Amino acid sequence: MHFIPEELDNYVVAHSEDEPELLQELTRETFQKILQPRMLSGHYQGRVLSMISKLVHPKNILEIGTYTGYSALCLAEGMQKDGELHTIDINEELEDFQRKYFDKSLFGKQIIQHLGNALEIIPKLDKTFDLIFIDADKDNYPAYFKIIIDKLNTGGIILSDNVLWSGKVIEPLNPDDTSTKALLEYNILLKEDKRVETVVLPIRDGLTISRKK
């Protein structure tokens, strides 16, 4: 979604930080070989994720939804030198693709892949996190929040992608649309939960920043 005219959006991108060459390469190969390439965070949102990570300077990062690894590499740019990024995805067919690009980066040894159901994996992670990025199946967003909030350090940040869902959050709800229903519940949850303070940014498909008090 574009919330400003395309010409102005193009200006914003052109005057933001350039996309690193490795991520340009990852984008090209994703569009050539992988289904649903629009799931990539992409140049502009990737630079937003990178900037937020650099401001937070997290030791440990958790990502729910790896896809081809673009957002993980953006988030890793702000990670501390002795930190770790744990990324979870359920699609085993993408595991080798992700690892190839992780190992091409400066952060390969710090990025740990987990394959399977995030709701089962997260409770087994014996770590707390300074930055968590949620960009997986929308139906489980409320469940993800409930399972990660106690693993987020005080002052830590949750980034949630696709919270505007192509504008469906303000349209009449189709009873069969479970994803939109879950996102509506999730957005209310973030607004009302007293443990976090939340701002919704109208960036691309909607990006929420929530800070744990």
Tab-separated table of C-alpha atoms in Angstrom:
chain	number	residue	atom	x	y	z
A	1	MET	CA	0.000	0.000	0.000
A	2	HIS	CA	1.101	3.548	-0.747
A	3	PHE	CA	-0.249	6.100	1.716
A	4	ILE	CA	1.305	9.014	-0.156
A	5	PRO	CA	1.419	9.709	-3.917
A	6	GLU	CA	3.769	7.394	-5.794
A	7	GLU	CA	6.004	10.265	-6.907
A	8	LEU	CA	6.464	11.387	-3.321
A	9	ASP	CA	6.998	7.795	-2.206
A	10	ASN	CA	9.728	7.435	-4.827
A	11	TYR	CA	11.343	10.627	-3.515
A	12	VAL	CA	11.315	9.234	0.034
A	13	VAL	CA	13.052	6.048	-1.116
A	14	ALA	CA	15.564	7.948	-3.253
A	15	HIS	CA	16.568	10.135	-0.319
A	16	SER	CA	16.847	7.296	2.189
A	17	GLU	CA	19.873	5.073	2.731
A	18	ASP	CA	20.916	2.934	-0.226
A	19	GLU	CA	20.155	-0.774	-0.228
A	20	PRO	CA	23.302	-2.858	0.446
A	21	GLU	CA	24.583	-4.881	-2.504
A	22	LEU	CA	24.064	-8.238	-0.780
A	23	LEU	CA	20.411	-7.415	-0.212
A	24	GLN	CA	20.036	-6.330	-3.824
A	25	GLU	CA	21.397	-9.735	-4.816
A	26	LEU	CA	19.053	-11.507	-2.408
A	27	THR	CA	16.093	-9.576	-3.821
A	28	ARG	CA	16.947	-10.489	-7.417
A	29	GLU	CA	17.283	-14.182	-6.630
A	30	THR	CA	14.098	-14.189	-4.561
A	31	PHE	CA	12.135	-12.730	-7.485
A	32	GLN	CA	13.735	-15.211	-9.875
A	33	LYS	CA	13.287	-18.397	-7.865
A	34	ILE	CA	10.903	-18.070	-4.915
A	35	LEU	CA	7.113	-17.962	-4.761
A	36	GLN	CA	5.409	-14.809	-3.447
A	37	PRO	CA	8.459	-12.497	-3.706
A	38	ARG	CA	6.350	-9.558	-2.549
A	39	MET	CA	6.708	-10.987	0.959
A	40	LEU	CA	10.191	-9.419	1.040
A	41	SER	CA	10.574	-6.440	3.351
A	42	GLY	CA	12.255	-4.628	0.480
A	43	HIS	CA	14.619	-1.678	0.209
A	44	TYR	CA	12.765	1.043	2.114
A	45	GLN	CA	11.253	-1.028	4.896
A	46	GLY	CA	14.531	-2.898	5.199
A	47	ARG	CA	16.349	0.375	5.854
A	48	VAL	CA	13.707	1.258	8.450
A	49	LEU	CA	14.293	-2.082	10.207
A	50	SER	CA	18.045	-1.523	10.049
A	51	MET	CA	17.751	1.980	11.523
A	52	ILE	CA	15.509	0.830	14.372
A	53	SER	CA	17.892	-2.014	15.165
A	54	LYS	CA	20.855	0.358	15.192
A	55	LEU	CA	18.997	2.673	17.578
A	56	VAL	CA	18.075	-0.211	19.899
A	57	HIS	CA	21.524	-1.866	19.532
A	58	PRO	CA	20.128	-5.214	20.699
A	59	LYS	CA	22.165	-8.073	22.058
A	60	ASN	CA	19.589	-10.716	21.178
A	61	ILE	CA	17.008	-10.520	18.401
A	62	LEU	CA	14.071	-12.838	17.714
A	63	GLU	CA	12.412	-12.968	14.313
A	64	ILE	CA	9.184	-14.874	13.675
A	65	GLY	CA	8.963	-15.484	9.920
A	66	THR	CA	12.255	-15.653	8.019
A	67	TYR	CA	11.090	-16.020	4.399
A	68	THR	CA	14.328	-15.616	2.369
A	69	GLY	CA	16.269	-13.829	5.115
A	70	TYR	CA	16.084	-10.207	3.970
A	71	SER	CA	14.644	-8.741	7.168
A	72	ALA	CA	16.955	-10.833	9.356
A	73	LEU	CA	19.989	-9.353	7.621
A	74	CYS	CA	18.584	-5.840	8.042
A	75	LEU	CA	17.949	-6.366	11.757
A	76	ALA	CA	21.389	-7.938	12.237
A	77	GLU	CA	23.033	-4.667	11.148
A	78	GLY	CA	22.308	-3.143	14.569
A	79	MET	CA	23.116	-6.201	16.652
A	80	GLN	CA	25.898	-6.149	19.238
A	81	LYS	CA	29.115	-7.964	18.290
A	82	ASP	CA	28.485	-10.748	20.794
A	83	GLY	CA	24.755	-10.930	20.069
A	84	GLU	CA	22.575	-13.530	18.396
A	85	LEU	CA	19.650	-13.384	16.024
A	86	HIS	CA	17.229	-16.302	16.256
A	87	THR	CA	14.914	-16.586	13.270
A	88	ILE	CA	12.039	-19.046	12.943
A	89	ASP	CA	10.297	-20.286	9.813
A	90	ILE	CA	8.091	-23.251	9.063
A	91	ASN	CA	9.128	-23.655	5.403
A	92	GLU	CA	12.018	-26.112	5.194
A	93	GLU	CA	12.409	-25.491	1.441
A	94	LEU	CA	13.809	-22.015	2.153
A	95	GLU	CA	16.331	-23.052	4.797
A	96	ASP	CA	19.332	-23.486	2.467
A	97	PHE	CA	18.480	-20.293	0.555
A	98	GLN	CA	18.450	-18.330	3.812
A	99	ARG	CA	21.694	-19.859	5.031
A	100	LYS	CA	23.503	-19.034	1.793
A	101	TYR	CA	22.843	-15.329	2.261
A	102	PHE	CA	23.396	-15.372	6.004
A	103	ASP	CA	26.844	-16.886	5.430
A	104	LYS	CA	27.638	-14.293	2.754
A	105	SER	CA	27.000	-11.548	5.297
A	106	LEU	CA	29.083	-10.354	8.242
A	107	PHE	CA	26.614	-11.957	10.636
A	108	GLY	CA	26.483	-15.589	9.508
A	109	LYS	CA	27.870	-17.052	12.737
A	110	GLN	CA	25.445	-14.972	14.810
A	111	ILE	CA	22.260	-15.948	12.940
A	112	ILE	CA	20.608	-19.114	14.216
A	113	GLN	CA	17.845	-20.706	12.163
A	114	HIS	CA	14.948	-22.609	13.695
A	115	LEU	CA	12.635	-24.735	11.566
A	116	GLY	CA	9.107	-25.447	12.733
A	117	ASN	CA	6.151	-23.970	14.597
A	118	ALA	CA	7.191	-20.764	16.392
A	119	LEU	CA	4.639	-21.348	19.150
A	120	GLU	CA	6.436	-24.590	19.982
A	121	ILE	CA	9.998	-23.312	19.474
A	122	ILE	CA	9.876	-20.017	21.392
A	123	PRO	CA	9.175	-21.524	24.848
A	124	LYS	CA	12.270	-23.700	24.411
A	125	LEU	CA	14.585	-20.730	23.760
A	126	ASP	CA	16.507	-20.077	26.953
A	127	LYS	CA	17.022	-16.395	26.189
A	128	THR	CA	15.451	-13.004	26.570
A	129	PHE	CA	15.400	-10.511	23.722
A	130	ASP	CA	15.858	-6.799	23.161
A	131	LEU	CA	14.190	-6.730	19.737
A	132	ILE	CA	11.489	-8.994	18.304
A	133	PHE	CA	10.146	-8.839	14.745
A	134	ILE	CA	6.842	-10.534	13.927
A	135	ASP	CA	6.199	-11.167	10.228
A	136	ALA	CA	4.627	-14.608	9.959
A	137	ASP	CA	1.096	-16.037	9.628
A	138	LYS	CA	-1.318	-13.309	10.640
A	139	ASP	CA	-3.802	-15.669	12.308
A	140	ASN	CA	-1.305	-16.294	15.106
A	141	TYR	CA	-0.235	-12.700	15.808
A	142	PRO	CA	-2.196	-12.517	19.109
A	143	ALA	CA	-0.751	-15.875	20.187
A	144	TYR	CA	2.767	-14.745	19.277
A	145	PHE	CA	2.419	-11.627	21.412
A	146	LYS	CA	1.238	-13.622	24.419
A	147	ILE	CA	4.152	-16.047	24.151
A	148	ILE	CA	6.915	-13.464	23.571
A	149	ILE	CA	6.000	-10.671	25.968
A	150	ASP	CA	7.681	-12.358	28.955
A	151	LYS	CA	10.796	-13.042	26.865
A	152	LEU	CA	11.147	-9.362	25.960
A	153	ASN	CA	13.448	-7.325	28.187
A	154	THR	CA	12.198	-4.123	29.788
A	155	GLY	CA	12.681	-1.337	27.250
A	156	GLY	CA	12.748	-3.904	24.460
A	157	ILE	CA	10.970	-3.418	21.155
A	158	ILE	CA	8.423	-5.500	19.242
A	159	LEU	CA	8.108	-4.714	15.533
A	160	SER	CA	4.958	-6.095	13.896
A	161	ASP	CA	4.571	-6.113	10.114
A	162	ASN	CA	1.435	-5.996	7.933
A	163	VAL	CA	-0.777	-4.549	10.668
A	164	LEU	CA	-2.847	-2.559	8.138
A	165	TRP	CA	-3.284	-5.587	5.854
A	166	SER	CA	-3.853	-3.721	2.581
A	167	GLY	CA	-6.462	-1.557	4.289
A	168	LYS	CA	-8.689	-4.494	5.232
A	169	VAL	CA	-8.551	-3.438	8.895
A	170	ILE	CA	-10.964	-0.570	8.141
A	171	GLU	CA	-13.254	-2.456	5.760
A	172	PRO	CA	-16.346	-4.495	6.700
A	173	LEU	CA	-15.078	-7.820	8.019
A	174	ASN	CA	-15.715	-10.940	5.971
A	175	PRO	CA	-16.614	-13.626	8.550
A	176	ASP	CA	-14.399	-16.107	6.688
A	177	ASP	CA	-11.360	-13.788	6.739
A	178	THR	CA	-9.516	-15.152	9.757
A	179	SER	CA	-6.314	-13.190	9.051
A	180	THR	CA	-7.998	-9.791	9.163
A	181	LYS	CA	-9.971	-10.814	12.244
A	182	ALA	CA	-6.732	-11.806	14.004
A	183	LEU	CA	-5.013	-8.552	13.043
A	184	LEU	CA	-7.939	-6.504	14.339
A	185	GLU	CA	-7.666	-8.392	17.637
A	186	TYR	CA	-3.892	-7.943	17.651
A	187	ASN	CA	-4.012	-4.202	17.039
A	188	ILE	CA	-6.467	-3.786	19.932
A	189	LEU	CA	-4.295	-6.015	22.111
A	190	LEU	CA	-1.222	-3.831	21.523
A	191	LYS	CA	-3.207	-0.666	22.156
A	192	GLU	CA	-4.771	-1.862	25.407
A	193	ASP	CA	-2.040	-3.997	26.996
A	194	LYS	CA	-0.528	-1.873	29.762
A	195	ARG	CA	2.841	-3.630	29.500
A	196	VAL	CA	3.632	-1.926	26.189
A	197	GLU	CA	3.341	1.450	24.517
A	198	THR	CA	2.592	1.290	20.812
A	199	VAL	CA	2.773	3.473	17.711
A	200	VAL	CA	1.472	2.343	14.309
A	201	LEU	CA	3.502	3.610	11.364
A	202	PRO	CA	1.810	3.800	7.930
A	203	ILE	CA	4.896	2.362	6.234
A	204	ARG	CA	4.126	0.041	3.332
A	205	ASP	CA	1.549	-2.413	4.753
A	206	GLY	CA	1.735	-1.028	8.274
A	207	LEU	CA	4.520	-1.439	10.827
A	208	THR	CA	3.875	-1.232	14.566
A	209	ILE	CA	6.541	-0.329	17.115
A	210	SER	CA	5.742	-1.490	20.635
A	211	ARG	CA	8.056	-0.779	23.597
A	212	LYS	CA	7.894	-2.820	26.793
A	213	LYS	CA	7.587	-0.572	29.828
